[in-house]
Coordinates of C-alpha atoms and ligand atoms in Angstrom, one line a residue:
M220 CA 0.0 0.0 0.0
P221 CA 1.8 3.1 -1.1
D222 CA 1.5 5.8 1.5
Q223 CA 0.5 8.8 -0.5
Q224 CA -2.3 7.2 -2.5
L225 CA -5.9 7.2 -1.6
R226 CA -6.4 4.1 0.5
R227 CA -9.6 2.3 -0.5
I228 CA -11.4 1.0 2.6
A229 CA -13.9 -1.8 2.8
I230 CA -15.9 -1.4 6.0
F231 CA -17.5 -4.7 6.9
G232 CA -20.1 -3.7 9.5
S233 CA -20.4 -0.1 8.5
T234 CA -23.6 0.6 10.4
G235 CA -22.2 -0.5 13.8
S236 CA -20.4 1.5 16.5
V237 CA -16.9 0.9 15.0
G238 CA -18.2 1.2 11.4
T239 CA -19.9 4.6 11.8
Q240 CA -16.8 6.0 13.6
A241 CA -14.6 4.7 10.8
L242 CA -16.8 6.6 8.3
D243 CA -16.3 9.8 10.4
V244 CA -12.5 9.3 10.1
I245 CA -12.9 8.8 6.3
A246 CA -15.1 12.0 6.1
A247 CA -12.4 14.0 7.9
N248 CA -9.7 12.7 5.6
P249 CA -11.1 12.5 2.1
D250 CA -7.6 12.9 0.6
K251 CA -6.4 9.8 2.4
F252 CA -9.3 7.4 2.5
S253 CA -12.3 6.4 0.4
A254 CA -15.1 4.1 1.5
E255 CA -15.1 1.5 -1.3
V256 CA -17.3 -1.2 0.3
L257 CA -20.0 -0.9 3.0
T258 CA -21.8 -3.8 4.5
A259 CA -24.6 -4.1 7.1
H260 CA -26.7 -6.9 8.4
G261 CA -30.2 -5.5 9.1
N262 CA -30.1 -1.7 9.2
E263 CA -30.9 -1.0 5.6
E264 CA -31.9 2.6 6.3
L265 CA -28.5 3.6 7.7
L266 CA -26.8 1.6 4.9
I267 CA -28.7 3.6 2.3
E268 CA -27.9 6.9 4.0
Q269 CA -24.2 6.0 4.2
S270 CA -24.2 4.9 0.6
L271 CA -25.7 8.1 -0.7
K272 CA -23.2 10.1 1.4
Y273 CA -20.0 8.1 0.7
N274 CA -20.8 6.8 -2.8
P275 CA -19.0 3.4 -2.4
N276 CA -18.4 1.0 -5.3
I277 CA -20.3 -1.9 -3.6
V278 CA -22.7 -2.4 -0.7
V279 CA -23.8 -5.6 0.8
I280 CA -27.0 -6.0 2.9
G281 CA -26.7 -9.3 4.9
D282 CA -30.5 -9.7 5.3
E283 CA -31.6 -10.9 1.8
K284 CA -35.2 -9.7 2.5
K285 CA -33.9 -6.2 2.4
Y286 CA -32.2 -6.4 -0.9
S287 CA -35.0 -4.8 -3.0
T288 CA -35.3 -1.9 -0.7
V289 CA -31.6 -1.1 -0.8
K290 CA -31.4 -1.7 -4.6
Q291 CA -34.4 0.6 -5.2
A292 CA -33.1 3.4 -3.0
L293 CA -29.7 3.3 -4.8
S294 CA -31.2 2.8 -8.3
S295 CA -30.2 6.3 -9.4
T296 CA -26.5 5.7 -8.5
D297 CA -24.0 3.2 -10.0
I298 CA -23.4 1.6 -6.6
K299 CA -23.5 -2.2 -6.9
V300 CA -25.8 -3.9 -4.4
F301 CA -25.4 -7.5 -3.2
A302 CA -27.2 -9.4 -0.4
G303 CA -26.7 -12.4 1.8
E304 CA -24.0 -14.1 3.9
K305 CA -22.2 -15.5 0.8
A306 CA -22.0 -12.1 -0.8
L307 CA -19.9 -10.9 2.1
E308 CA -17.3 -13.5 1.3
E309 CA -17.5 -12.9 -2.4
V310 CA -17.0 -9.1 -2.0
A311 CA -14.1 -9.7 0.4
S312 CA -12.5 -11.7 -2.4
M313 CA -12.8 -8.9 -5.0
D314 CA -10.0 -6.6 -6.0
V315 CA -11.8 -3.4 -5.3
Y316 CA -10.2 -2.3 -2.0
D317 CA -6.9 -2.0 -0.2
L318 CA -7.8 -2.6 3.5
M319 CA -10.7 -4.3 5.2
L320 CA -11.9 -2.8 8.4
A321 CA -13.3 -6.0 10.0
A322 CA -16.1 -4.4 12.1
I323 CA -18.8 -7.1 12.0
V324 CA -19.7 -8.3 15.5
G325 CA -19.3 -11.9 16.5
Y326 CA -18.5 -15.2 14.7
A327 CA -20.2 -13.8 11.5
G328 CA -17.0 -11.7 10.9
L329 CA -14.7 -14.7 10.6
K330 CA -15.3 -15.9 7.1
P331 CA -15.2 -12.6 5.3
T332 CA -12.0 -11.7 7.2
L333 CA -10.4 -15.0 6.1
K334 CA -11.4 -14.2 2.5
A335 CA -9.7 -10.7 2.8
I336 CA -6.5 -12.3 3.9
E337 CA -6.6 -15.0 1.2
N338 CA -7.2 -12.0 -1.2
G339 CA -3.9 -10.4 0.0
K340 CA -5.7 -7.4 1.6
A341 CA -4.5 -5.7 4.8
V342 CA -6.9 -6.1 7.7
A343 CA -7.7 -3.6 10.4
L344 CA -9.3 -6.0 12.9
A345 CA -12.0 -4.8 15.3
N346 CA -13.8 -8.2 15.3
K347 CA -12.0 -9.9 18.2
E348 CA -14.2 -13.0 17.9
T349 CA -12.4 -13.9 14.6
L350 CA -9.2 -14.5 16.6
V351 CA -10.9 -16.1 19.6
V352 CA -12.5 -18.7 17.3
A353 CA -9.7 -19.5 14.9
G354 CA -6.7 -17.3 15.8
D355 CA -4.1 -19.9 14.9
I356 CA -5.4 -20.4 11.4
V357 CA -6.1 -16.7 10.8
M358 CA -2.6 -15.6 11.8
R359 CA -1.0 -18.5 9.9
K360 CA -2.8 -17.4 6.8
A361 CA -1.8 -13.8 7.4
V362 CA 1.8 -14.9 7.3
E363 CA 1.3 -17.1 4.3
Y364 CA -0.4 -14.3 2.3
R365 CA 1.9 -11.6 3.8
V366 CA -1.0 -9.6 5.0
P367 CA -0.7 -7.2 8.0
V368 CA -3.3 -7.6 10.7
I369 CA -3.5 -4.3 12.5
P370 CA -5.5 -4.3 15.7
V371 CA -8.4 -1.8 16.2
D372 CA -9.4 -3.0 19.7
S373 CA -8.0 -0.2 21.9
E374 CA -6.0 -2.4 24.2
H375 CA -4.4 -4.2 21.3
S376 CA -3.8 -1.0 19.4
A377 CA -2.0 0.2 22.5
I378 CA 0.2 -2.8 22.6
F379 CA 0.8 -2.6 18.9
Q380 CA 1.8 1.0 19.2
C381 CA 4.2 0.2 22.1
L382 CA 5.8 -2.5 19.9
V383 CA 6.7 -0.2 17.0
G384 CA 10.5 -0.1 16.8
E385 CA 10.8 -3.1 19.1
A386 CA 10.8 -6.0 16.6
R387 CA 14.0 -7.5 17.9
N388 CA 13.1 -7.2 21.5
K389 CA 11.4 -9.9 23.5
I390 CA 8.2 -9.2 25.4
E391 CA 8.3 -10.3 29.0
K392 CA 4.6 -9.8 29.5
I393 CA 1.7 -7.5 28.4
V394 CA -0.8 -5.9 30.8
L395 CA -4.3 -5.5 29.4
T396 CA -6.2 -2.8 31.2
A397 CA -9.9 -3.3 31.9
S398 CA -12.3 -0.6 32.9
G399 CA -14.1 -3.1 35.1
G400 CA -17.4 -2.1 33.5
P401 CA -20.6 -0.8 35.1
F402 CA -20.6 -3.4 37.9
L403 CA -17.1 -2.9 39.2
G404 CA -17.0 -3.8 42.9
K405 CA -20.5 -5.5 42.8
K406 CA -21.1 -9.0 44.1
P407 CA -23.3 -11.9 42.8
N408 CA -26.2 -11.0 45.1
Y409 CA -26.4 -7.7 43.2
L410 CA -25.6 -9.0 39.8
V411 CA -28.4 -11.6 39.8
N412 CA -30.9 -8.7 39.6
V413 CA -29.3 -6.4 37.0
K414 CA -31.4 -5.7 34.0
R415 CA -30.5 -5.3 30.4
E416 CA -30.8 -1.5 30.5
H417 CA -28.5 -1.3 33.5
A418 CA -25.9 -3.6 31.9
L419 CA -26.0 -1.5 28.6
Q420 CA -24.7 1.6 30.5
H421 CA -20.9 1.5 30.1
P422 CA -19.1 4.1 32.2
N423 CA -16.3 5.0 29.7
W424 CA -17.1 3.7 26.2
S425 CA -20.1 3.8 23.9
M426 CA -20.2 0.6 21.9
G427 CA -22.5 -2.0 20.3
A428 CA -24.8 -4.0 22.5
K429 CA -22.9 -7.3 22.5
I430 CA -19.5 -5.9 23.5
T431 CA -21.2 -3.7 26.1
I432 CA -22.6 -6.8 27.8
D433 CA -19.3 -8.5 27.4
S434 CA -17.7 -5.6 29.2
A435 CA -20.2 -5.8 32.0
T436 CA -19.5 -9.6 32.5
L437 CA -15.7 -9.1 31.9
M438 CA -16.0 -11.7 29.1
N439 CA -14.7 -8.9 26.9
K440 CA -11.4 -8.9 28.7
G441 CA -11.2 -12.7 28.4
L442 CA -11.8 -12.5 24.6
E443 CA -9.1 -9.9 24.5
M444 CA -6.6 -12.1 26.3
I445 CA -7.1 -14.7 23.6
E446 CA -7.0 -12.1 20.9
A447 CA -3.7 -10.8 22.3
K448 CA -2.2 -14.3 22.4
W449 CA -2.7 -14.7 18.7
L450 CA -1.9 -11.1 17.6
F451 CA 1.4 -10.9 19.5
N452 CA 2.3 -14.6 19.7
L453 CA 2.3 -14.9 23.5
Q454 CA 2.1 -17.7 26.0
P455 CA -1.0 -17.5 28.3
D456 CA 1.2 -16.6 31.4
Q457 CA 2.6 -13.6 29.6
I458 CA -0.9 -12.0 29.5
Q459 CA -2.0 -10.1 32.6
V460 CA -5.2 -8.2 33.2
V461 CA -5.4 -5.2 35.5
V462 CA -8.5 -3.2 36.3
H463 CA -8.0 0.5 35.6
P464 CA -11.4 2.2 35.9
Q465 CA -10.3 5.5 34.3
S466 CA -9.5 3.9 30.9
I467 CA -6.6 6.3 30.3
I468 CA -3.8 3.7 30.0
H469 CA -5.1 1.5 27.1
S470 CA -2.6 -1.3 27.8
M471 CA 1.1 -1.8 28.4
V472 CA 4.1 -3.9 27.4
Q473 CA 6.9 -5.0 29.7
F474 CA 10.2 -5.9 28.1
E475 CA 13.0 -8.2 29.2
D476 CA 14.8 -5.4 31.0
G477 CA 11.7 -4.7 33.1
S478 CA 10.9 -1.4 31.3
I479 CA 7.2 -0.9 30.7
K480 CA 5.7 1.1 27.8
A481 CA 2.1 2.3 28.1
Q482 CA -0.1 3.9 25.5
M483 CA -2.4 6.6 26.9
G484 CA -5.2 8.8 25.8
L485 CA -8.9 9.6 26.3
P486 CA -11.1 6.6 25.7
D487 CA -12.2 7.3 22.1
M488 CA -12.3 4.5 19.6
K489 CA -11.8 6.9 16.7
L490 CA -8.1 7.0 17.6
P491 CA -7.3 3.3 17.3
I492 CA -9.6 3.1 14.2
Q493 CA -7.7 6.0 12.5
Y494 CA -4.3 4.6 13.5
A495 CA -5.1 1.2 12.0
M496 CA -6.4 2.7 8.8
A497 CA -3.5 5.0 8.3
F498 CA -0.7 2.7 9.7
P499 CA 2.2 3.2 9.6
Q500 CA 1.5 7.0 9.4
R501 CA 0.0 9.0 12.2
I502 CA -2.4 11.7 10.9
P503 CA -3.6 14.8 12.6
N504 CA -7.1 15.1 14.0
N505 CA -9.2 17.3 16.2
F506 CA -10.2 14.6 18.8
P507 CA -10.3 15.9 22.4
R508 CA -6.8 15.7 24.1
L509 CA -6.0 14.2 27.5
D510 CA -5.5 16.8 30.2
F511 CA -3.5 15.3 33.1
K512 CA -4.9 18.0 35.5
K513 CA -8.3 16.3 35.1
F514 CA -6.9 12.8 35.7
N515 CA -4.7 13.1 38.7
N516 CA -5.6 9.7 40.1
L517 CA -5.0 6.7 37.9
T518 CA -5.8 3.5 39.8
F519 CA -5.2 -0.2 39.3
E520 CA -6.6 -3.3 41.0
E521 CA -7.0 -7.0 40.5
P522 CA -10.0 -8.3 38.6
D523 CA -12.5 -10.1 40.8
L524 CA -12.5 -13.6 39.2
R525 CA -14.9 -15.1 41.7
T526 CA -17.6 -12.6 40.9
F527 CA -16.9 -12.2 37.2
R528 CA -16.6 -15.9 36.5
N529 CA -16.7 -15.4 32.7
L530 CA -13.2 -14.1 32.9
A531 CA -12.1 -17.2 34.8
L532 CA -13.7 -19.3 32.1
A533 CA -12.0 -17.4 29.4
I534 CA -8.6 -17.9 31.1
E535 CA -9.4 -21.6 31.2
A536 CA -10.1 -21.5 27.4
L537 CA -6.9 -19.5 26.8
D538 CA -4.8 -22.1 28.8
K539 CA -6.4 -25.2 27.2
G540 CA -6.7 -23.8 23.7
G541 CA -7.9 -26.2 20.9
N542 CA -11.6 -25.7 20.2
L543 CA -12.4 -24.5 23.7
P544 CA -12.2 -20.7 22.9
A545 CA -14.5 -21.3 19.9
V546 CA -17.0 -23.2 22.0
M547 CA -16.9 -20.6 24.7
N548 CA -17.3 -17.8 22.2
A549 CA -20.4 -19.5 20.6
A550 CA -22.0 -20.1 24.0
N551 CA -21.3 -16.6 25.0
E552 CA -22.9 -15.2 21.9
V553 CA -26.0 -17.2 22.5
A554 CA -26.1 -16.3 26.2
V555 CA -25.6 -12.5 25.5
Y556 CA -28.4 -12.3 22.9
A557 CA -30.7 -14.3 25.3
F558 CA -29.8 -11.8 28.1
L559 CA -30.5 -8.9 25.7
R560 CA -33.9 -10.4 25.0
N561 CA -34.6 -10.8 28.8
R562 CA -34.5 -14.6 28.5
V563 CA -31.8 -15.3 31.1
N564 CA -30.5 -13.3 34.0
F565 CA -27.0 -11.8 34.3
L566 CA -25.5 -14.7 36.2
D567 CA -27.2 -17.4 34.1
M568 CA -25.0 -16.3 31.2
T569 CA -22.0 -17.8 33.0
D570 CA -23.7 -21.1 33.7
V571 CA -24.7 -21.5 30.0
I572 CA -21.1 -20.9 28.9
E573 CA -19.6 -23.2 31.6
R574 CA -22.0 -26.1 30.9
T575 CA -21.4 -25.7 27.1
M576 CA -17.6 -25.7 27.6
Q577 CA -17.9 -28.9 29.7
K578 CA -20.2 -30.7 27.2
I579 CA -18.7 -30.1 23.7
P580 CA -15.9 -32.6 23.0
F581 CA -12.4 -31.2 23.2
V582 CA -10.4 -31.1 19.9
K583 CA -6.7 -30.2 20.4
N584 CA -5.7 -29.1 17.0
P585 CA -8.9 -28.3 15.0
T586 CA -9.0 -27.7 11.3
L587 CA -11.1 -24.7 10.1
E588 CA -14.0 -27.1 9.4
E589 CA -13.7 -28.4 13.0
Y590 CA -13.8 -24.8 14.4
F591 CA -17.0 -24.2 12.4
E592 CA -18.5 -27.5 13.7
S593 CA -17.6 -26.7 17.3
D594 CA -19.2 -23.3 16.9
G595 CA -22.4 -24.9 15.6
E596 CA -22.5 -27.6 18.3
A597 CA -21.9 -25.1 21.1
R598 CA -24.7 -22.8 19.8
T599 CA -27.2 -25.7 19.6
Y600 CA -26.3 -26.9 23.1
A601 CA -26.3 -23.4 24.7
A602 CA -29.7 -22.6 23.0
D603 CA -31.0 -25.9 24.4
I604 CA -30.0 -25.0 27.9
I605 CA -31.8 -21.7 27.6
K606 CA -34.7 -23.4 25.7
L607 CA -34.6 -20.8 22.9
Ligands
NAD3 P1 -22.3 -3.2 16.5 O1 -23.3 -4.2 17.0 O2 -22.4 -1.7 16.8 O3 -22.1 -3.3 14.9 C1 -22.0 -4.5 14.3 C2 -22.0 -4.4 12.8 O4 -21.9 -5.8 12.3 C3 -23.2 -3.8 12.2 O5 -22.8 -3.0 11.0 C4 -24.1 -4.9 11.8 O6 -24.9 -4.7 10.7 C5 -23.0 -6.0 11.4 N1 -23.5 -7.3 11.7 C6 -24.1 -7.8 12.8 N2 -24.4 -9.1 12.7 C7 -24.0 -9.5 11.4 C8 -24.1 -10.7 10.7 N3 -24.6 -11.8 11.2 N4 -23.6 -10.7 9.5 C9 -23.0 -9.6 8.9 N5 -23.0 -8.4 9.6 C10 -23.4 -8.4 10.8 O7 -20.8 -3.7 17.0 P2 -19.5 -2.8 17.4 O8 -19.6 -2.4 18.8 O9 -19.3 -1.9 16.3 O10 -18.4 -4.0 17.4 C11 -17.9 -4.6 16.2 C12 -16.7 -5.5 16.5 O11 -15.7 -4.6 17.0 C13 -17.0 -6.5 17.6 O12 -16.3 -7.7 17.4 C14 -16.4 -5.8 18.9 O13 -16.0 -6.7 19.8 C15 -15.3 -5.1 18.3 N6 -14.9 -3.9 19.1 C16 -15.8 -2.8 19.2 C17 -15.5 -1.7 20.0 C18 -16.4 -0.6 20.1 O14 -16.1 0.4 20.7 N7 -17.7 -0.7 19.7 C19 -14.2 -1.7 20.6 C20 -13.3 -2.7 20.4 C21 -13.7 -3.8 19.6
MG4 MG1 -11.1 -3.5 24.0

């Protein structure tokens, strides 16, 4: 990707929290980026609005029932419209873009991202579930196709930024910071009664519904530990989590000499999104700046693994590896969407995940097909527990 040329971005998941913020970054830098592909699952109205504003080459609406609405609304343009799950993979395989921003939520992001890599396209990865499910295969393919995978998740972006210029130096450990979510300090007798609306209020970040619930249960940090393992080629015992409620330090790297580098800033996803899209360049912006006078008390504490058992389950999955992270991820997706529909309570989510992890047969070195199968089996089993 030559630096000075317009970088053509394919935003997979353009109507989401990450996707819309990426479009803001593109709008602010029309000389650097163009939105070449936009995709959405169900929100056809926003997809149409975005298409008319950014004039992409191609749009994909996941929900095939909405194809004619989108096609009709864009009939006076030359934007190509596709629909359905397969179309996501087909478009990811086309030579119409330079970098995919993988901003679909959940397992659904895995296949299009694999296609982008096989297509030799750089990937700015927001979709952490892709690495949780099949991180070994994704990263192996990225090496094989010489494709950079640049993290967008703020913690991983922080680590990535700390590692610039350190290619020859060994990492002793990384420290992932966690805000602790809206229920920091609470105990199970409180959590059993929390409602969807309450769990959707994150203190520091405004994000999509699924990741917001994952942040409230601390599963998000567990997914991020697994994501970090694959991105930075680490052993589980090199990955530490520390609760840092102010979300100013986005994560840290400790090197062999004991020196620690941290990346800091206000919690604003636009920065890691912009960094990943412009890498290796840094580009100016008008985002609010951190004022140390307003943050004179940065604090750190241990995560409460006895209360937030999802994090303990994720550490188990990280340690055992194989298909266990994929199984955990699938059960978690089912549990989170059931919680969002008021079908299970906050603590039930953990039981669903734990029972599914115990039930699905362990596979030590899964093929991609076996990862898909484990995902499917885990979803069916978890849905059965909840009686969906
Ligand atoms: P979101 O729910 O706001 O948006 C999800 C996007 O994916 C939407 O455009 C939606 O149309 C699309 N989508 C949903 N289901 C789909 C399916 N089955 N097939 C195809 N497309 C589908 O989610 P988000 O908060 O933007 O998060 C996106 C990803 O980025 C997640 O993996 C999340 O963990 C990660 N992430 C998000 C943030 C954040 O601040 N929101 C931060 C770090 C990482
Ligand atoms: Mg994060």
